[in-house]
PDB file of C-alpha atoms in Angstrom:
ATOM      1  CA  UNK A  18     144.132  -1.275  27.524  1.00 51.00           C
ATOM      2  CA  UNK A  19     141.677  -0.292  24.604  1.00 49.00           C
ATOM      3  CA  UNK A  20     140.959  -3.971  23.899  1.00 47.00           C
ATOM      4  CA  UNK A  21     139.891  -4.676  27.671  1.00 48.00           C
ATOM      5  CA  UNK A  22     137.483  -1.270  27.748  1.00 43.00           C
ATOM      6  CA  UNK A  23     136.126  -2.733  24.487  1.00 43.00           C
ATOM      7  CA  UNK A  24     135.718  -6.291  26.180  1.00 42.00           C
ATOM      8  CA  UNK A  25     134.192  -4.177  29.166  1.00 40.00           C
ATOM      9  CA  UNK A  26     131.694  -2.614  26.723  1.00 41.00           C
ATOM     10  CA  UNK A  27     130.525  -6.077  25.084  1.00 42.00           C
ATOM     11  CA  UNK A  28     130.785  -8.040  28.615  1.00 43.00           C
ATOM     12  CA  UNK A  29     128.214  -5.437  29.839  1.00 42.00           C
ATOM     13  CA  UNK A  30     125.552  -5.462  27.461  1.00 46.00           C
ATOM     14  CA  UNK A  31     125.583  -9.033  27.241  1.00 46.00           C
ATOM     15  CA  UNK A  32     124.895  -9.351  31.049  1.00 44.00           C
ATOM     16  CA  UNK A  33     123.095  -6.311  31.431  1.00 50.00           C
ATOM     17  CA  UNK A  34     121.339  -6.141  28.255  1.00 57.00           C
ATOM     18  CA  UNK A  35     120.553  -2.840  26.647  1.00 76.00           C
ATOM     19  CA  UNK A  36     117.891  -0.121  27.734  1.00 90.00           C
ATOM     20  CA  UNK A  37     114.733   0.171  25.750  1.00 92.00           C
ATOM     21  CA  UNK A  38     114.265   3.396  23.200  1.00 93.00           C
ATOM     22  CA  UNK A  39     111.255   5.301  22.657  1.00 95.00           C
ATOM     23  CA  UNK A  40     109.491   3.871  19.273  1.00 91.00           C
ATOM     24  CA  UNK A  41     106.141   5.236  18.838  1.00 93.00           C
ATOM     25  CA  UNK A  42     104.079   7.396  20.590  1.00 97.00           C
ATOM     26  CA  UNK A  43     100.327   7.024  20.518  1.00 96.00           C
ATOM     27  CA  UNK A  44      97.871   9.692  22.691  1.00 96.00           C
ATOM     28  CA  UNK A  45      94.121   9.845  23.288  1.00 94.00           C
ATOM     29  CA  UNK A  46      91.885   9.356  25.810  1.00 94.00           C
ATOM     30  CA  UNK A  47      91.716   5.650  26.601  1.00 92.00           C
ATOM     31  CA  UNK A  48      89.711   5.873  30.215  1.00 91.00           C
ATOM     32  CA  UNK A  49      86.911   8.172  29.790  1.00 91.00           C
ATOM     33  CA  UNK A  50      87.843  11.029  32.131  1.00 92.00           C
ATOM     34  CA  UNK A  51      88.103  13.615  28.863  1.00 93.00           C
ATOM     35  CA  UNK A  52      92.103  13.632  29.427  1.00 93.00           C
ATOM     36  CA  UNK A  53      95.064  13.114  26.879  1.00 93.00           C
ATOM     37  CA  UNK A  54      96.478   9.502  27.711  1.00 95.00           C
ATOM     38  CA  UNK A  55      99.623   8.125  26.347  1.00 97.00           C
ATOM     39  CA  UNK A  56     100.435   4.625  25.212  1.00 97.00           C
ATOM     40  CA  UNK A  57     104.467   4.410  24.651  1.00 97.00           C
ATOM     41  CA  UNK A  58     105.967   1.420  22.731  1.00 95.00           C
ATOM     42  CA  UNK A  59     109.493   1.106  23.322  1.00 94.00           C
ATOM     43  CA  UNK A  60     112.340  -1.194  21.676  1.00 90.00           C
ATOM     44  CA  UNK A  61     115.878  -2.128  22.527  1.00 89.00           C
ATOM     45  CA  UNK A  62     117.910  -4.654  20.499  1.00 85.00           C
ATOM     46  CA  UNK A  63     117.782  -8.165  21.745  1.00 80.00           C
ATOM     47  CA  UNK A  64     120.194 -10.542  19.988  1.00 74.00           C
ATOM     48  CA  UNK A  65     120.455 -12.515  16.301  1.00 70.00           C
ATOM     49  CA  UNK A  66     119.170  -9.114  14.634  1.00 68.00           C
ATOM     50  CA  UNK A  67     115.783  -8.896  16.507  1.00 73.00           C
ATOM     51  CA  UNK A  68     114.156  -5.935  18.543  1.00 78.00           C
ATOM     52  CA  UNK A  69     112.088  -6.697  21.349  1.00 83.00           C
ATOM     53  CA  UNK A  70     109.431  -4.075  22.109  1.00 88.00           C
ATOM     54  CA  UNK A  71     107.193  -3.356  25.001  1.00 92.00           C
ATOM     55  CA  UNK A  72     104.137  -1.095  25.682  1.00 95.00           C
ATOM     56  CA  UNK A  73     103.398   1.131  28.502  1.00 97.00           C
ATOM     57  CA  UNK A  74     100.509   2.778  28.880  1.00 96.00           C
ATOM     58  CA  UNK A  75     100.094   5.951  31.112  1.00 96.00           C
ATOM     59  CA  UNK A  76      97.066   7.519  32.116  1.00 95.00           C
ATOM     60  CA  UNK A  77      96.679  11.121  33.200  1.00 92.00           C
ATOM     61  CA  UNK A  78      96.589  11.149  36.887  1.00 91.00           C
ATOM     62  CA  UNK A  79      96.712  14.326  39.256  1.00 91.00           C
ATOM     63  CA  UNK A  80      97.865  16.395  36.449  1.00 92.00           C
ATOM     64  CA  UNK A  81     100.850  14.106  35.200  1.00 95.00           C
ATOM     65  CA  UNK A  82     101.107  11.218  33.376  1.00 96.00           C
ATOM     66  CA  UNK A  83     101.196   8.027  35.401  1.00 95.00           C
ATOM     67  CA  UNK A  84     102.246   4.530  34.313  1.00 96.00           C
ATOM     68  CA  UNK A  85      99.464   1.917  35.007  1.00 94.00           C
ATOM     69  CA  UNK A  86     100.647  -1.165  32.725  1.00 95.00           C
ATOM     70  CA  UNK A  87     102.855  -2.701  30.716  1.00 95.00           C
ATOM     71  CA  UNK A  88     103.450  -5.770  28.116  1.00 94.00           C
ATOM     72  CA  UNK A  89     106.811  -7.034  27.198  1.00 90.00           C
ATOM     73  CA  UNK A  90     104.629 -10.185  24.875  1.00 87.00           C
ATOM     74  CA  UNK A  91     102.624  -9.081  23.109  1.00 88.00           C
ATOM     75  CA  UNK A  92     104.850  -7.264  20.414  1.00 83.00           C
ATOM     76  CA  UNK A  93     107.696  -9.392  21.600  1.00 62.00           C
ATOM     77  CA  UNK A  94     109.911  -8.808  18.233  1.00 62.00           C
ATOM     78  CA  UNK A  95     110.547  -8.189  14.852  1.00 60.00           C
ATOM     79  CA  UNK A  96     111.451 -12.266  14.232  1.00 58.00           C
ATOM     80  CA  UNK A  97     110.001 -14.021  16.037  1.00 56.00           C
ATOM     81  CA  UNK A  98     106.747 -15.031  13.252  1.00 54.00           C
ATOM     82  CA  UNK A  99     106.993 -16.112  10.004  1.00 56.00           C
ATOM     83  CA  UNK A 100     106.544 -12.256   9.370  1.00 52.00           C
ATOM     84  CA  UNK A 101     109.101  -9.658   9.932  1.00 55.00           C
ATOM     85  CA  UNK A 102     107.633  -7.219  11.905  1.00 58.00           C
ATOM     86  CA  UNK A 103     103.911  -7.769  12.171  1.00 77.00           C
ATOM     87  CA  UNK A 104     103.111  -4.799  14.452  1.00 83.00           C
ATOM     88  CA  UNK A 105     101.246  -2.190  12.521  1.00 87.00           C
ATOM     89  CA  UNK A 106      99.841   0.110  15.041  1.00 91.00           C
ATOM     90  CA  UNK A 107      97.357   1.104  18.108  1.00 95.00           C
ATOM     91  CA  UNK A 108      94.072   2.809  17.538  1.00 95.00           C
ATOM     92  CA  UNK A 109      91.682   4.261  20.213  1.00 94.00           C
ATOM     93  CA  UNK A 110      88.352   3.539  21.263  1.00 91.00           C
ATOM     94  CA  UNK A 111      85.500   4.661  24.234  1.00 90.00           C
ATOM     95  CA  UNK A 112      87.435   3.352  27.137  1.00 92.00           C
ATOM     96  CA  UNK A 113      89.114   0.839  25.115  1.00 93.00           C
ATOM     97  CA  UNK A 114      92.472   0.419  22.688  1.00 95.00           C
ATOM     98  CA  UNK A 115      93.660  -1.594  20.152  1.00 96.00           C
ATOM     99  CA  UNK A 116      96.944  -3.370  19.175  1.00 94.00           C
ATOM    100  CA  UNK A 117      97.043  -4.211  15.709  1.00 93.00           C
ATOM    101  CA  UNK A 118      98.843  -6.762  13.632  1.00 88.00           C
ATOM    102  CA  UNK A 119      98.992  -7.202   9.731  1.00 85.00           C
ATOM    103  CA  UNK A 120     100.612 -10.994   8.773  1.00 81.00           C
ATOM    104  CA  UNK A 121     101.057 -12.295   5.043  1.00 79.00           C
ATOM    105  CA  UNK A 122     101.792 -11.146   1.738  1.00 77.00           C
ATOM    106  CA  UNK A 123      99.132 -11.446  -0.688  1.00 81.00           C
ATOM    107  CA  UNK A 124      97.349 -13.546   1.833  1.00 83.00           C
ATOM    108  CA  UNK A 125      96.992 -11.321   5.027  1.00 84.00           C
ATOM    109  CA  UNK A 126      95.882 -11.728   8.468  1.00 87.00           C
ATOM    110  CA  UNK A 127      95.045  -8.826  10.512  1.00 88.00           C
ATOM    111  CA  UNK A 128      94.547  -9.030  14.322  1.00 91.00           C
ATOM    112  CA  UNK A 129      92.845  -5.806  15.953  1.00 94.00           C
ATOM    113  CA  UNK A 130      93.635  -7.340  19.863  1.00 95.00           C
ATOM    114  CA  UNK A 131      90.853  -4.830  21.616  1.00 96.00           C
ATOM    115  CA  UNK A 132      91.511  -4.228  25.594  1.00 96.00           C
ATOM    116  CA  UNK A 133      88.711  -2.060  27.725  1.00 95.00           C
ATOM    117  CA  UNK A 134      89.186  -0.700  31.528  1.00 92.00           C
ATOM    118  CA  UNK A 135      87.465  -2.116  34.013  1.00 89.00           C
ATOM    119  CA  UNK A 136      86.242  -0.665  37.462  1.00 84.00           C
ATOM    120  CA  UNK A 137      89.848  -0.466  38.998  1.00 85.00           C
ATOM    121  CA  UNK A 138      91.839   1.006  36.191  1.00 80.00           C
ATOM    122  CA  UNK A 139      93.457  -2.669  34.831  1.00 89.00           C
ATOM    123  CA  UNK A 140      93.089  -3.227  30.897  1.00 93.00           C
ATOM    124  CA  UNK A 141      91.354  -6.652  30.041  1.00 94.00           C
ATOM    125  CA  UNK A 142      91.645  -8.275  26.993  1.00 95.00           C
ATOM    126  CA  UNK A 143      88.058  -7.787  25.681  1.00 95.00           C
ATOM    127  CA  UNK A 144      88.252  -9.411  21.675  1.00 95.00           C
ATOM    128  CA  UNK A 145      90.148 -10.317  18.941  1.00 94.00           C
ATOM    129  CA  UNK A 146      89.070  -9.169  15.831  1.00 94.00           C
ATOM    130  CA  UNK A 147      90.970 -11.380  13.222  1.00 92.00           C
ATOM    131  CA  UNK A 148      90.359 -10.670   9.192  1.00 92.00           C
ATOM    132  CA  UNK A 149      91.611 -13.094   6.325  1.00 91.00           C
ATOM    133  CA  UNK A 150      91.511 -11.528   3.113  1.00 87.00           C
ATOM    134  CA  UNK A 151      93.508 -12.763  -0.415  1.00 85.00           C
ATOM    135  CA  UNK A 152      94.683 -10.061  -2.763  1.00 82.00           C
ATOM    136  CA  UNK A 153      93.725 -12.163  -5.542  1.00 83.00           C
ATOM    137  CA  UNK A 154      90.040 -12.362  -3.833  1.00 82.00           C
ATOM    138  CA  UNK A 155      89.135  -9.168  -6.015  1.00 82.00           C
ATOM    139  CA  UNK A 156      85.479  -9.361  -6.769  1.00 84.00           C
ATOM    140  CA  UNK A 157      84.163  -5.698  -8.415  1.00 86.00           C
ATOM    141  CA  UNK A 158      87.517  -3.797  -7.646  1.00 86.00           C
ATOM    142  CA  UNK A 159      87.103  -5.003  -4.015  1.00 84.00           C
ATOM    143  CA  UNK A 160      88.801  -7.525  -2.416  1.00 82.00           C
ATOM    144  CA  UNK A 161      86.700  -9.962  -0.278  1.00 86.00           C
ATOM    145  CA  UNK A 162      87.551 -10.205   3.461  1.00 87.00           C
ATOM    146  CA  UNK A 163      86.463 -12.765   6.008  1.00 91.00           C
ATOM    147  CA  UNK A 164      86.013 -11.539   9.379  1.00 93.00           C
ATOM    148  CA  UNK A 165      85.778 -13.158  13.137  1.00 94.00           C
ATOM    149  CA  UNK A 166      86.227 -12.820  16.491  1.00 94.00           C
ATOM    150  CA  UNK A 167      87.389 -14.295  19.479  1.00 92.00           C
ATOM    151  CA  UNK A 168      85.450 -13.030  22.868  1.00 91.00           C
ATOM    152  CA  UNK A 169      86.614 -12.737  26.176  1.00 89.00           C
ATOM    153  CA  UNK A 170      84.327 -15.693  27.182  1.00 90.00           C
ATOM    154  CA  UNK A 171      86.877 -17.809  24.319  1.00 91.00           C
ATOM    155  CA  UNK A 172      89.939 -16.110  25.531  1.00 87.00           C
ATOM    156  CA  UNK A 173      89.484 -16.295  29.677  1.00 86.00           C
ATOM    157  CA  UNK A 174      90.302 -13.541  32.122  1.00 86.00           C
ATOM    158  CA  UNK A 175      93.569 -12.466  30.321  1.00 91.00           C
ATOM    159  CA  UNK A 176      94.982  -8.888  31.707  1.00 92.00           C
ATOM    160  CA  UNK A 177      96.878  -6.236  29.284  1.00 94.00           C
ATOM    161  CA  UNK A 178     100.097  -7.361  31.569  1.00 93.00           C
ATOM    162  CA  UNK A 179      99.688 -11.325  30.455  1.00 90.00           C
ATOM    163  CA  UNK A 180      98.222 -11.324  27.018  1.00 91.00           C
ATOM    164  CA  UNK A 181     100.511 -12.744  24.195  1.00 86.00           C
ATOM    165  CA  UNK A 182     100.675 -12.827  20.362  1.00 81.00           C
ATOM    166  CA  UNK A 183      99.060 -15.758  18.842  1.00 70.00           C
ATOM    167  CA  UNK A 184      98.989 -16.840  15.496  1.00 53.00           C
ATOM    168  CA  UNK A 185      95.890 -19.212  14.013  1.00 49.00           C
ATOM    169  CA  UNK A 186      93.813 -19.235  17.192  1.00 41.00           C
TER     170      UNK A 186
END
């Protein structure tokens, strides 16, 4: 009996998969209207020892938090890259946020993907900010960084819903 309620258990999360957890919190106002917005990134464990992640965002509607959006590709998981777990945080803006990415060891990658509202509330993907530095690159205690970005004119009309991680654009 124990053995089939184990079975039961396992048979179960394989079909149904399991439910995401609350990971990180990050609050500020990301729309202008002077209220405290939330963006929630959430993680469950998804097979062959990854963790998938997803963001929601929820804006401050009618004096509750609403959700507008979310992105199950853009952090995708911890192993999917070269690099374990390239996520390294969000950071707010004037009616815009960032997802941020650090890749590499001694040579890094960093890719700030910036999103701004538009007139009816969506989140467009509005640049990439991508620096290359080399820790050996140390020129006067300071190591040298290369910086570029990719517009929204380069990337097309890409939503917060449909953008994806890319490595080497």
């Amino acid at each position: 009996m124990k053995l089939n309620y184990i079975f039961l258990i396992l048979f179960s999360n394989f079909l149904f998969g399991q439910e995401y957890q609350l990971f990180q919190k990050y609050k500020g106002d990301i729309n202008g209207d002077g209220k405290r917005d939330e963006i929630r990134v959430f993680e469950k464990n998804c097979g062959e020892e990854n963790v998938c992640r997803k963001i929601e965002i929820y804006l401050y509607v009618n004096k509750k938090l609403k959700l507008i959006d979310e992105n199950t590709k853009l952090l995708s998981c911890t192993n999917c890259y070269e690099y374990y777990y390239p996520f390294s945080g969000i950071e707010f803006g004037y009616k815009t946020f960032s997802v941020n990415f650090l890749l590499g060891d001694c040579d890094k990658t960093y890719y700030g993907y910036e999103f701004k509202i538009n007139s009816k509330n969506k989140f467009m993907l509005d640049q990439i900010k991508i620096t290359d530095y080399n820790c050996n690159n140390v020129i006067n205690n300071e190591v040298k960084t290369k910086e570029s970005y990719i517009n929204k004119k380069e990337l097309g009309y890409k939503t917060f819903k449909n953008t994806n991680f890319i490595d080497k654009y």
